[in-house]
PDB file of C-alpha atoms in Angstrom:
ATOM      1  CA  MET D   1      45.245 -55.656  10.991  1.00 66.00           C
ATOM      2  CA  ARG D   2      42.069 -56.197  13.028  1.00 68.00           C
ATOM      3  CA  ILE D   3      39.957 -55.175  10.057  1.00 72.00           C
ATOM      4  CA  LEU D   4      41.763 -57.674   7.836  1.00 62.00           C
ATOM      5  CA  ILE D   5      41.236 -60.505  10.328  1.00 63.00           C
ATOM      6  CA  ALA D   6      37.572 -59.568  10.743  1.00 64.00           C
ATOM      7  CA  ALA D   7      37.104 -59.564   6.972  1.00 63.00           C
ATOM      8  CA  LEU D   8      38.741 -62.999   6.659  1.00 61.00           C
ATOM      9  CA  LEU D   9      36.576 -64.442   9.434  1.00 63.00           C
ATOM     10  CA  ALA D  10      33.444 -62.982   7.859  1.00 62.00           C
ATOM     11  CA  THR D  11      34.361 -64.481   4.488  1.00 63.00           C
ATOM     12  CA  ALA D  12      35.065 -67.876   6.070  1.00 60.00           C
ATOM     13  CA  SER D  13      31.725 -67.897   7.887  1.00 59.00           C
ATOM     14  CA  ILE D  14      29.863 -67.053   4.682  1.00 61.00           C
ATOM     15  CA  LEU D  15      31.618 -69.760   2.642  1.00 55.00           C
ATOM     16  CA  SER D  16      31.534 -72.539   5.266  1.00 54.00           C
ATOM     17  CA  PRO D  17      28.029 -73.817   4.352  1.00 54.00           C
ATOM     18  CA  ILE D  18      29.233 -74.539   0.802  1.00 51.00           C
ATOM     19  CA  ASN D  19      30.911 -77.750   2.045  1.00 49.00           C
ATOM     20  CA  GLY D  20      27.532 -78.978   3.240  1.00 48.00           C
ATOM     21  CA  TRP D  21      26.231 -79.119  -0.327  1.00 53.00           C
ATOM     22  CA  ALA D  22      28.583 -81.959  -1.255  1.00 57.00           C
ATOM     23  CA  GLN D  23      26.700 -84.536   0.772  1.00 66.00           C
ATOM     24  CA  SER D  24      26.639 -88.228   0.138  1.00 76.00           C
ATOM     25  CA  ALA D  25      23.505 -89.898  -1.177  1.00 85.00           C
ATOM     26  CA  ASP D  26      22.551 -93.508  -1.742  1.00 88.00           C
ATOM     27  CA  VAL D  27      20.527 -95.554  -4.206  1.00 92.00           C
ATOM     28  CA  GLU D  28      19.388 -99.183  -4.224  1.00 94.00           C
ATOM     29  CA  ALA D  29      19.253-100.649  -7.725  1.00 94.00           C
ATOM     30  CA  THR D  30      20.361-103.522  -9.937  1.00 95.00           C
ATOM     31  CA  ILE D  31      23.566-103.371 -11.970  1.00 95.00           C
ATOM     32  CA  LYS D  32      22.838-103.069 -15.679  1.00 96.00           C
ATOM     33  CA  ALA D  33      26.453-102.889 -16.948  1.00 95.00           C
ATOM     34  CA  VAL D  34      30.007-102.939 -15.589  1.00 95.00           C
ATOM     35  CA  ASP D  35      32.797-101.190 -17.535  1.00 94.00           C
ATOM     36  CA  VAL D  36      36.119-101.997 -15.857  1.00 93.00           C
ATOM     37  CA  SER D  37      38.197-100.063 -18.428  1.00 93.00           C
ATOM     38  CA  LYS D  38      36.239 -96.827 -17.881  1.00 94.00           C
ATOM     39  CA  LEU D  39      35.762 -97.490 -14.128  1.00 93.00           C
ATOM     40  CA  MET D  40      31.983 -97.101 -14.483  1.00 95.00           C
ATOM     41  CA  LEU D  41      28.892 -98.872 -13.198  1.00 95.00           C
ATOM     42  CA  THR D  42      25.538 -98.395 -14.884  1.00 96.00           C
ATOM     43  CA  LEU D  43      22.467 -99.178 -12.822  1.00 95.00           C
ATOM     44  CA  ASP D  44      18.911 -99.950 -13.882  1.00 94.00           C
ATOM     45  CA  ASP D  45      17.944 -96.420 -12.824  1.00 90.00           C
ATOM     46  CA  GLY D  46      19.675 -95.336 -16.063  1.00 91.00           C
ATOM     47  CA  LYS D  47      22.491 -93.472 -14.314  1.00 94.00           C
ATOM     48  CA  SER D  48      26.230 -94.137 -14.439  1.00 95.00           C
ATOM     49  CA  TYR D  49      28.497 -94.073 -11.417  1.00 95.00           C
ATOM     50  CA  LYS D  50      32.277 -93.574 -11.525  1.00 95.00           C
ATOM     51  CA  VAL D  51      34.399 -95.688  -9.179  1.00 92.00           C
ATOM     52  CA  PRO D  52      37.921 -95.040  -7.856  1.00 90.00           C
ATOM     53  CA  GLU D  53      40.916 -96.744  -9.508  1.00 89.00           C
ATOM     54  CA  GLU D  54      41.468 -99.089  -6.549  1.00 89.00           C
ATOM     55  CA  PHE D  55      37.837-100.306  -6.715  1.00 87.00           C
ATOM     56  CA  ASN D  56      37.323-104.083  -6.506  1.00 87.00           C
ATOM     57  CA  PHE D  57      34.874-105.271  -9.176  1.00 89.00           C
ATOM     58  CA  GLU D  58      34.816-108.838  -7.810  1.00 89.00           C
ATOM     59  CA  GLY D  59      31.275-110.213  -7.719  1.00 88.00           C
ATOM     60  CA  LEU D  60      29.790-107.271  -9.629  1.00 91.00           C
ATOM     61  CA  THR D  61      28.003-108.352 -12.779  1.00 92.00           C
ATOM     62  CA  ALA D  62      24.801-107.388 -14.541  1.00 93.00           C
ATOM     63  CA  GLY D  63      21.778-108.430 -12.498  1.00 94.00           C
ATOM     64  CA  VAL D  64      23.372-108.030  -9.051  1.00 94.00           C
ATOM     65  CA  LYS D  65      21.333-105.860  -6.669  1.00 95.00           C
ATOM     66  CA  VAL D  66      23.431-103.236  -4.838  1.00 94.00           C
ATOM     67  CA  VAL D  67      23.221-100.216  -2.582  1.00 93.00           C
ATOM     68  CA  VAL D  68      25.529 -97.470  -3.868  1.00 93.00           C
ATOM     69  CA  PHE D  69      26.628 -94.601  -1.656  1.00 92.00           C
ATOM     70  CA  TYR D  70      27.883 -91.750  -3.824  1.00 93.00           C
ATOM     71  CA  THR D  71      28.784 -88.073  -3.959  1.00 91.00           C
ATOM     72  CA  VAL D  72      28.198 -85.788  -6.936  1.00 90.00           C
ATOM     73  CA  VAL D  73      31.515 -84.206  -7.962  1.00 87.00           C
ATOM     74  CA  ASP D  74      31.627 -81.897 -10.993  1.00 86.00           C
ATOM     75  CA  GLY D  75      28.366 -83.369 -12.252  1.00 87.00           C
ATOM     76  CA  ASN D  76      29.612 -86.977 -11.972  1.00 90.00           C
ATOM     77  CA  ARG D  77      28.303 -89.495  -9.459  1.00 93.00           C
ATOM     78  CA  VAL D  78      31.375 -90.876  -7.674  1.00 93.00           C
ATOM     79  CA  VAL D  79      30.980 -94.067  -5.628  1.00 92.00           C
ATOM     80  CA  ASP D  80      32.038 -93.749  -1.985  1.00 91.00           C
ATOM     81  CA  ASP D  81      30.905 -97.207  -0.946  1.00 90.00           C
ATOM     82  CA  LEU D  82      28.955-100.125  -2.392  1.00 90.00           C
ATOM     83  CA  GLU D  83      27.138-103.013  -0.743  1.00 90.00           C
ATOM     84  CA  ILE D  84      25.745-106.101  -2.445  1.00 90.00           C
ATOM     85  CA  VAL D  85      22.159-106.828  -1.368  1.00 89.00           C
ATOM     86  CA  GLN D  86      21.576-110.514  -0.608  1.00 81.00           C
TER      87      GLN D  86
END
């Protein structure tokens, strides 16, 4: 039993840094396109960002400058937070 617990703890300590790879990043850019039906924002950096279903698109149109905080999940940039730059 002790060997089993030691093996589980060793495995957990090896795999724990993997969570650190999914860190949030941010980008400041201007909105190029808004696709409400696909829940996507395209910025002038040429990249697309997926937003959650409950996302509020109010005030977001092409030409608005924003700061997007996102996390890469399965190769997709998923918006965690968004701020409009005045």
